[in-house]
C-alpha cells in the first residue's frame, strides 16, 4: 500500500524565515494533499495538489508525481504558521494515508 | 463554507462509562470519518462511513462502534471507556474520491480524558 513519509519531523524558525517541508510517497499517487493543524487542533486543507505547483499567499506547493515527492514552501513565516503540517493521499480503499507530520514552531 | 461540528471540545469520563461523540456536517457529504490522534502516532482511522447506515472499519476499530442514521450525522461510541482511549478525536467528511474537492473537512476535535 501507499506509504507517506515527511521530513523534517520538527522545525524551529524565526519569524520571517522561509521553510521547505518535504513529503515522499511510496507508490504512484494522483491526489496528494497538504493539511495544517493549528496548536488548538483544528485541521484544515491547504492544497489539493496531485501534480504541478499551486500558490496561496505565502504558501505554495509542488508535486512531482513521477519522482514521488511533494514540497510545501512557506515564505516569510509568521507565528500563526506554527502547528503541524501533514501530507496525505487517498489509497485504493478510499482512505486517506497520512504522513507523521512536520511540527513547525515559528518564534517571534 | 463547509462546516463540521463536534458535540464537545473537551470531555472527561470515568472508566467503564459509555461515551457518545457526535459529528455533524452541513455539506451533504457522502463520506464521514472518525480518527484519533495521539502524540507520535499521527492520525489513525477508527471507522468511516460512505453512506447512511453503512460503516467500514479503519485501522483501529477495537473498543469503538459507530452509527450513521442520517447523512449529516456520524456518531462514535465507546461502549465501555478505558484509560487507553484518552485521546483527541477528530471527525471529518468528504465527497467520494473521484469527485471534485477530493479532500476531507475536519471538525475542531474532541479531547477526551478517561479517568
PDB file of C-alpha atoms in Angstrom:
ATOM      1  CA  UNK A   1       0.000   0.000   0.000  1.00  0.00           C
ATOM      2  CA  UNK A   2       0.881   3.639  -0.160  1.00  0.00           C
ATOM      3  CA  UNK A   3       3.292   4.918   2.458  1.00  0.00           C
ATOM      4  CA  UNK A   4       3.868   8.576   3.152  1.00  0.00           C
ATOM      5  CA  UNK A   5       6.984   9.961   4.805  1.00  0.00           C
ATOM      6  CA  UNK A   6       7.569  13.528   5.862  1.00  0.00           C
ATOM      7  CA  UNK A   7      10.689  15.452   6.707  1.00  0.00           C
ATOM      8  CA  UNK A   8      11.895  17.050   8.820  1.00  0.00           C
ATOM      9  CA  UNK A   9       9.882  15.866  11.821  1.00  0.00           C
ATOM     10  CA  UNK A  10      10.489  19.137  13.634  1.00  0.00           C
ATOM     11  CA  UNK A  11      11.448  22.612  12.508  1.00  0.00           C
ATOM     12  CA  UNK A  12      12.060  25.723  14.571  1.00  0.00           C
ATOM     13  CA  UNK A  13      12.447  29.034  12.771  1.00  0.00           C
ATOM     14  CA  UNK A  14      12.496  32.720  13.485  1.00  0.00           C
ATOM     15  CA  UNK A  15       9.656  34.835  12.228  1.00  0.00           C
ATOM     16  CA  UNK A  16      10.349  35.994   8.691  1.00  0.00           C
ATOM     17  CA  UNK A  17      12.335  32.925   7.660  1.00  0.00           C
ATOM     18  CA  UNK A  18      11.431  30.685   4.737  1.00  0.00           C
ATOM     19  CA  UNK A  19      10.945  26.940   5.035  1.00  0.00           C
ATOM     20  CA  UNK A  20      10.539  23.868   2.871  1.00  0.00           C
ATOM     21  CA  UNK A  21       8.705  20.777   4.038  1.00  0.00           C
ATOM     22  CA  UNK A  22       9.008  17.533   2.136  1.00  0.00           C
ATOM     23  CA  UNK A  23       6.663  14.595   1.585  1.00  0.00           C
ATOM     24  CA  UNK A  24       7.810  11.377  -0.073  1.00  0.00           C
ATOM     25  CA  UNK A  25       5.333   8.707  -1.049  1.00  0.00           C
ATOM     26  CA  UNK A  26       5.997   5.081  -1.824  1.00  0.00           C
ATOM     27  CA  UNK A  27       3.718   4.469  -4.762  1.00  0.00           C
ATOM     28  CA  UNK A  28       2.294   6.469  -7.574  1.00  0.00           C
ATOM     29  CA  UNK A  29      -0.396   8.792  -6.313  1.00  0.00           C
ATOM     30  CA  UNK A  30      -2.569  11.299  -8.081  1.00  0.00           C
ATOM     31  CA  UNK A  31      -4.230  13.037  -5.172  1.00  0.00           C
ATOM     32  CA  UNK A  32      -1.612  14.393  -2.795  1.00  0.00           C
ATOM     33  CA  UNK A  33      -2.902  16.872  -0.218  1.00  0.00           C
ATOM     34  CA  UNK A  34      -1.355  19.132   2.394  1.00  0.00           C
ATOM     35  CA  UNK A  35      -3.030  19.978   5.692  1.00  0.00           C
ATOM     36  CA  UNK A  36      -2.211  22.292   8.562  1.00  0.00           C
ATOM     37  CA  UNK A  37      -3.189  21.579  12.163  1.00  0.00           C
ATOM     38  CA  UNK A  38      -3.047  24.626  14.398  1.00  0.00           C
ATOM     39  CA  UNK A  39      -1.956  24.429  18.042  1.00  0.00           C
ATOM     40  CA  UNK A  40      -5.612  24.105  19.109  1.00  0.00           C
ATOM     41  CA  UNK A  41      -6.115  21.004  16.994  1.00  0.00           C
ATOM     42  CA  UNK A  42      -8.085  22.319  14.022  1.00  0.00           C
ATOM     43  CA  UNK A  43      -7.068  20.641  10.782  1.00  0.00           C
ATOM     44  CA  UNK A  44      -7.593  22.425   7.506  1.00  0.00           C
ATOM     45  CA  UNK A  45      -6.756  21.535   3.956  1.00  0.00           C
ATOM     46  CA  UNK A  46      -4.104  23.756   2.392  1.00  0.00           C
ATOM     47  CA  UNK A  47      -3.643  22.257  -1.037  1.00  0.00           C
ATOM     48  CA  UNK A  48      -5.000  19.501  -3.175  1.00  0.00           C
ATOM     49  CA  UNK A  49      -2.062  19.039  -5.498  1.00  0.00           C
ATOM     50  CA  UNK A  50      -1.781  15.826  -7.492  1.00  0.00           C
ATOM     51  CA  UNK A  51       0.879  17.421  -9.698  1.00  0.00           C
ATOM     52  CA  UNK A  52       2.380  20.755 -10.612  1.00  0.00           C
ATOM     53  CA  UNK A  53       2.551  23.865  -8.480  1.00  0.00           C
ATOM     54  CA  UNK A  54      -0.053  25.869  -6.639  1.00  0.00           C
ATOM     55  CA  UNK A  55       0.256  29.044  -4.635  1.00  0.00           C
ATOM     56  CA  UNK A  56      -1.900  30.585  -1.968  1.00  0.00           C
ATOM     57  CA  UNK A  57      -0.449  33.740  -0.493  1.00  0.00           C
ATOM     58  CA  UNK A  58       2.803  32.958   1.302  1.00  0.00           C
ATOM     59  CA  UNK A  59       2.312  29.232   0.844  1.00  0.00           C
ATOM     60  CA  UNK A  60       2.998  27.222  -2.243  1.00  0.00           C
ATOM     61  CA  UNK A  61       3.211  23.534  -3.012  1.00  0.00           C
ATOM     62  CA  UNK A  62       4.812  21.493  -5.749  1.00  0.00           C
ATOM     63  CA  UNK A  63       4.233  17.823  -6.505  1.00  0.00           C
ATOM     64  CA  UNK A  64       6.435  15.827  -8.847  1.00  0.00           C
ATOM     65  CA  UNK A  65       4.380  12.676  -9.158  1.00  0.00           C
ATOM     66  CA  UNK A  66       6.866  10.848 -11.388  1.00  0.00           C
ATOM     67  CA  UNK A  67       9.506  11.237  -8.660  1.00  0.00           C
ATOM     68  CA  UNK A  68       7.042  10.617  -5.835  1.00  0.00           C
ATOM     69  CA  UNK A  69       7.539  13.709  -3.764  1.00  0.00           C
ATOM     70  CA  UNK A  70       5.836  16.923  -2.858  1.00  0.00           C
ATOM     71  CA  UNK A  71       7.190  20.103  -1.294  1.00  0.00           C
ATOM     72  CA  UNK A  72       5.424  22.740   0.750  1.00  0.00           C
ATOM     73  CA  UNK A  73       7.045  26.165   0.837  1.00  0.00           C
ATOM     74  CA  UNK A  74       6.307  28.748   3.472  1.00  0.00           C
ATOM     75  CA  UNK A  75       7.774  32.178   2.861  1.00  0.00           C
ATOM     76  CA  UNK A  76       8.165  34.994   5.382  1.00  0.00           C
ATOM     77  CA  UNK A  77       6.961  32.776   8.231  1.00  0.00           C
ATOM     78  CA  UNK A  78       4.614  34.197  10.834  1.00  0.00           C
ATOM     79  CA  UNK A  79       3.875  32.884  14.298  1.00  0.00           C
ATOM     80  CA  UNK A  80       0.420  31.876  13.088  1.00  0.00           C
ATOM     81  CA  UNK A  81       2.089  29.380  10.744  1.00  0.00           C
ATOM     82  CA  UNK A  82       3.062  27.294  13.766  1.00  0.00           C
ATOM     83  CA  UNK A  83       1.493  23.887  14.051  1.00  0.00           C
ATOM     84  CA  UNK A  84       1.816  20.530  12.380  1.00  0.00           C
ATOM     85  CA  UNK A  85       1.823  20.092   8.631  1.00  0.00           C
ATOM     86  CA  UNK A  86       0.609  16.813   7.202  1.00  0.00           C
ATOM     87  CA  UNK A  87       0.631  15.403   3.721  1.00  0.00           C
ATOM     88  CA  UNK A  88      -1.824  12.683   2.800  1.00  0.00           C
ATOM     89  CA  UNK A  89      -3.038  10.686  -0.154  1.00  0.00           C
ATOM     90  CA  UNK A  90      -6.098   8.579  -0.914  1.00  0.00           C
ATOM     91  CA  UNK A  91      -5.442   4.880  -1.274  1.00  0.00           C
ATOM     92  CA  UNK A  92      -7.364   2.334  -3.337  1.00  0.00           C
ATOM     93  CA  UNK A  93      -9.727   1.706  -0.405  1.00  0.00           C
ATOM     94  CA  UNK A  94     -10.765   5.361  -0.351  1.00  0.00           C
ATOM     95  CA  UNK A  95      -8.923   6.032   2.894  1.00  0.00           C
ATOM     96  CA  UNK A  96      -6.507   8.874   3.426  1.00  0.00           C
ATOM     97  CA  UNK A  97      -2.991   7.684   4.162  1.00  0.00           C
ATOM     98  CA  UNK A  98      -1.281  10.253   6.400  1.00  0.00           C
ATOM     99  CA  UNK A  99       2.317  11.153   6.940  1.00  0.00           C
ATOM    100  CA  UNK A 100       3.540  11.567  10.502  1.00  0.00           C
ATOM    101  CA  UNK A 101       3.677  15.328  10.117  1.00  0.00           C
ATOM    102  CA  UNK A 102       6.231  18.107  10.452  1.00  0.00           C
ATOM    103  CA  UNK A 103       5.927  20.148  13.622  1.00  0.00           C
ATOM    104  CA  UNK A 104       6.753  23.772  12.848  1.00  0.00           C
ATOM    105  CA  UNK A 105       7.443  26.341  15.530  1.00  0.00           C
ATOM    106  CA  UNK A 106       7.843  29.952  14.491  1.00  0.00           C
ATOM    107  CA  UNK A 107       9.483  32.100  17.156  1.00  0.00           C
ATOM    108  CA  UNK A 108       8.699  35.816  17.317  1.00  0.00           C
TER     109      UNK A 108
ATOM    110  CA  UNK B   1     -18.042  27.343   3.894  1.00  0.00           C
ATOM    111  CA  UNK B   2     -18.045  23.706   4.855  1.00  0.00           C
ATOM    112  CA  UNK B   3     -18.830  23.231   8.485  1.00  0.00           C
ATOM    113  CA  UNK B   4     -18.128  20.148  10.524  1.00  0.00           C
ATOM    114  CA  UNK B   5     -19.096  20.361  14.166  1.00  0.00           C
ATOM    115  CA  UNK B   6     -18.401  18.032  17.046  1.00  0.00           C
ATOM    116  CA  UNK B   7     -20.578  17.816  20.123  1.00  0.00           C
ATOM    117  CA  UNK B   8     -17.880  18.599  22.670  1.00  0.00           C
ATOM    118  CA  UNK B   9     -14.430  20.171  22.661  1.00  0.00           C
ATOM    119  CA  UNK B  10     -13.443  18.625  25.996  1.00  0.00           C
ATOM    120  CA  UNK B  11     -14.873  15.615  27.742  1.00  0.00           C
ATOM    121  CA  UNK B  12     -13.957  13.880  30.991  1.00  0.00           C
ATOM    122  CA  UNK B  13     -15.361  10.409  31.622  1.00  0.00           C
ATOM    123  CA  UNK B  14     -14.757   7.582  34.049  1.00  0.00           C
ATOM    124  CA  UNK B  15     -13.562   4.107  33.177  1.00  0.00           C
ATOM    125  CA  UNK B  16     -16.463   1.904  32.160  1.00  0.00           C
ATOM    126  CA  UNK B  17     -18.783   4.725  31.124  1.00  0.00           C
ATOM    127  CA  UNK B  18     -20.478   4.697  27.754  1.00  0.00           C
ATOM    128  CA  UNK B  19     -19.363   7.672  25.713  1.00  0.00           C
ATOM    129  CA  UNK B  20     -21.011   9.226  22.672  1.00  0.00           C
ATOM    130  CA  UNK B  21     -19.152  11.586  20.378  1.00  0.00           C
ATOM    131  CA  UNK B  22     -21.280  13.216  17.743  1.00  0.00           C
ATOM    132  CA  UNK B  23     -20.307  14.829  14.483  1.00  0.00           C
ATOM    133  CA  UNK B  24     -22.486  16.843  12.128  1.00  0.00           C
ATOM    134  CA  UNK B  25     -21.609  18.174   8.684  1.00  0.00           C
ATOM    135  CA  UNK B  26     -23.582  20.589   6.560  1.00  0.00           C
ATOM    136  CA  UNK B  27     -22.145  19.883   3.109  1.00  0.00           C
ATOM    137  CA  UNK B  28     -24.230  16.873   2.156  1.00  0.00           C
ATOM    138  CA  UNK B  29     -21.040  14.783   2.035  1.00  0.00           C
ATOM    139  CA  UNK B  30     -21.423  11.077   1.489  1.00  0.00           C
ATOM    140  CA  UNK B  31     -18.285  10.109   3.379  1.00  0.00           C
ATOM    141  CA  UNK B  32     -17.625  10.638   7.064  1.00  0.00           C
ATOM    142  CA  UNK B  33     -14.674   9.557   9.169  1.00  0.00           C
ATOM    143  CA  UNK B  34     -13.571   9.215  12.771  1.00  0.00           C
ATOM    144  CA  UNK B  35      -9.902   9.459  13.669  1.00  0.00           C
ATOM    145  CA  UNK B  36      -7.976   9.503  16.873  1.00  0.00           C
ATOM    146  CA  UNK B  37      -4.770  11.414  17.210  1.00  0.00           C
ATOM    147  CA  UNK B  38      -2.089  10.649  19.751  1.00  0.00           C
ATOM    148  CA  UNK B  39       1.358  12.206  20.175  1.00  0.00           C
ATOM    149  CA  UNK B  40       3.893  10.467  17.979  1.00  0.00           C
ATOM    150  CA  UNK B  41       1.289   8.291  16.270  1.00  0.00           C
ATOM    151  CA  UNK B  42      -0.327  10.761  13.905  1.00  0.00           C
ATOM    152  CA  UNK B  43      -3.905  10.323  12.736  1.00  0.00           C
ATOM    153  CA  UNK B  44      -5.317   6.833  12.862  1.00  0.00           C
ATOM    154  CA  UNK B  45      -8.610   5.928  11.253  1.00  0.00           C
ATOM    155  CA  UNK B  46     -11.142   4.289  13.560  1.00  0.00           C
ATOM    156  CA  UNK B  47     -14.197   3.937  11.326  1.00  0.00           C
ATOM    157  CA  UNK B  48     -15.596   5.522   8.239  1.00  0.00           C
ATOM    158  CA  UNK B  49     -18.936   5.574   6.505  1.00  0.00           C
ATOM    159  CA  UNK B  50     -19.668   6.100   2.837  1.00  0.00           C
ATOM    160  CA  UNK B  51     -23.437   6.204   3.137  1.00  0.00           C
ATOM    161  CA  UNK B  52     -26.270   6.200   5.619  1.00  0.00           C
ATOM    162  CA  UNK B  53     -26.307   3.012   7.700  1.00  0.00           C
ATOM    163  CA  UNK B  54     -23.029   1.920   6.101  1.00  0.00           C
ATOM    164  CA  UNK B  55     -19.793   1.626   8.035  1.00  0.00           C
ATOM    165  CA  UNK B  56     -16.336   0.289   7.467  1.00  0.00           C
ATOM    166  CA  UNK B  57     -13.602  -0.480   9.962  1.00  0.00           C
ATOM    167  CA  UNK B  58     -10.486   1.568   9.811  1.00  0.00           C
ATOM    168  CA  UNK B  59      -7.107   0.724  11.270  1.00  0.00           C
ATOM    169  CA  UNK B  60      -8.073   0.674  14.956  1.00  0.00           C
ATOM    170  CA  UNK B  61     -11.782  -0.155  15.428  1.00  0.00           C
ATOM    171  CA  UNK B  62     -11.387  -2.223  18.594  1.00  0.00           C
ATOM    172  CA  UNK B  63     -13.305  -0.771  21.512  1.00  0.00           C
ATOM    173  CA  UNK B  64     -15.376   1.525  19.294  1.00  0.00           C
ATOM    174  CA  UNK B  65     -18.599   1.393  17.337  1.00  0.00           C
ATOM    175  CA  UNK B  66     -20.313   3.917  15.093  1.00  0.00           C
ATOM    176  CA  UNK B  67     -23.749   4.907  13.966  1.00  0.00           C
ATOM    177  CA  UNK B  68     -24.913   6.755  10.896  1.00  0.00           C
ATOM    178  CA  UNK B  69     -28.674   7.051  10.827  1.00  0.00           C
ATOM    179  CA  UNK B  70     -28.734  10.320   8.903  1.00  0.00           C
ATOM    180  CA  UNK B  71     -26.424  11.534   6.172  1.00  0.00           C
ATOM    181  CA  UNK B  72     -25.254  14.579   8.090  1.00  0.00           C
ATOM    182  CA  UNK B  73     -24.533  12.856  11.393  1.00  0.00           C
ATOM    183  CA  UNK B  74     -21.898  10.295  12.333  1.00  0.00           C
ATOM    184  CA  UNK B  75     -21.572   9.124  15.923  1.00  0.00           C
ATOM    185  CA  UNK B  76     -18.651   7.410  17.596  1.00  0.00           C
ATOM    186  CA  UNK B  77     -19.478   5.239  20.591  1.00  0.00           C
ATOM    187  CA  UNK B  78     -17.149   3.962  23.280  1.00  0.00           C
ATOM    188  CA  UNK B  79     -19.171   1.154  24.818  1.00  0.00           C
ATOM    189  CA  UNK B  80     -17.042   0.980  27.964  1.00  0.00           C
ATOM    190  CA  UNK B  81     -14.436   3.696  28.117  1.00  0.00           C
ATOM    191  CA  UNK B  82     -10.926   2.757  29.146  1.00  0.00           C
ATOM    192  CA  UNK B  83      -7.939   4.910  30.053  1.00  0.00           C
ATOM    193  CA  UNK B  84      -6.136   3.955  26.843  1.00  0.00           C
ATOM    194  CA  UNK B  85      -8.916   5.684  24.923  1.00  0.00           C
ATOM    195  CA  UNK B  86      -7.828   9.030  26.283  1.00  0.00           C
ATOM    196  CA  UNK B  87      -7.056  10.907  23.093  1.00  0.00           C
ATOM    197  CA  UNK B  88      -8.001  13.622  20.643  1.00  0.00           C
ATOM    198  CA  UNK B  89     -10.882  12.510  18.418  1.00  0.00           C
ATOM    199  CA  UNK B  90     -11.332  14.120  15.029  1.00  0.00           C
ATOM    200  CA  UNK B  91     -14.303  13.828  12.733  1.00  0.00           C
ATOM    201  CA  UNK B  92     -14.099  14.542   9.017  1.00  0.00           C
ATOM    202  CA  UNK B  93     -16.313  14.472   5.971  1.00  0.00           C
ATOM    203  CA  UNK B  94     -15.754  14.463   2.229  1.00  0.00           C
ATOM    204  CA  UNK B  95     -17.216  13.747  -1.149  1.00  0.00           C
ATOM    205  CA  UNK B  96     -16.320  10.339  -2.562  1.00  0.00           C
ATOM    206  CA  UNK B  97     -12.931  10.201  -4.285  1.00  0.00           C
ATOM    207  CA  UNK B  98     -13.273  10.895  -7.963  1.00  0.00           C
ATOM    208  CA  UNK B  99     -15.426  13.939  -7.450  1.00  0.00           C
ATOM    209  CA  UNK B 100     -14.274  17.494  -7.190  1.00  0.00           C
ATOM    210  CA  UNK B 101     -12.793  18.756  -3.970  1.00  0.00           C
ATOM    211  CA  UNK B 102     -11.257  15.463  -3.052  1.00  0.00           C
ATOM    212  CA  UNK B 103     -10.308  16.484   0.429  1.00  0.00           C
ATOM    213  CA  UNK B 104     -11.548  15.931   3.932  1.00  0.00           C
ATOM    214  CA  UNK B 105     -13.022  18.668   6.072  1.00  0.00           C
ATOM    215  CA  UNK B 106     -12.400  18.363   9.771  1.00  0.00           C
ATOM    216  CA  UNK B 107     -14.247  19.285  12.901  1.00  0.00           C
ATOM    217  CA  UNK B 108     -12.474  21.080  15.765  1.00  0.00           C
ATOM    218  CA  UNK B 109     -11.787  17.852  17.629  1.00  0.00           C
ATOM    219  CA  UNK B 110     -12.821  16.444  20.998  1.00  0.00           C
ATOM    220  CA  UNK B 111     -10.204  15.959  23.690  1.00  0.00           C
ATOM    221  CA  UNK B 112     -11.380  13.001  25.737  1.00  0.00           C
ATOM    222  CA  UNK B 113      -9.892  12.180  29.109  1.00  0.00           C
ATOM    223  CA  UNK B 114     -10.850   8.858  30.666  1.00  0.00           C
ATOM    224  CA  UNK B 115     -10.069   8.636  34.372  1.00  0.00           C
TER     225      UNK B 115
END
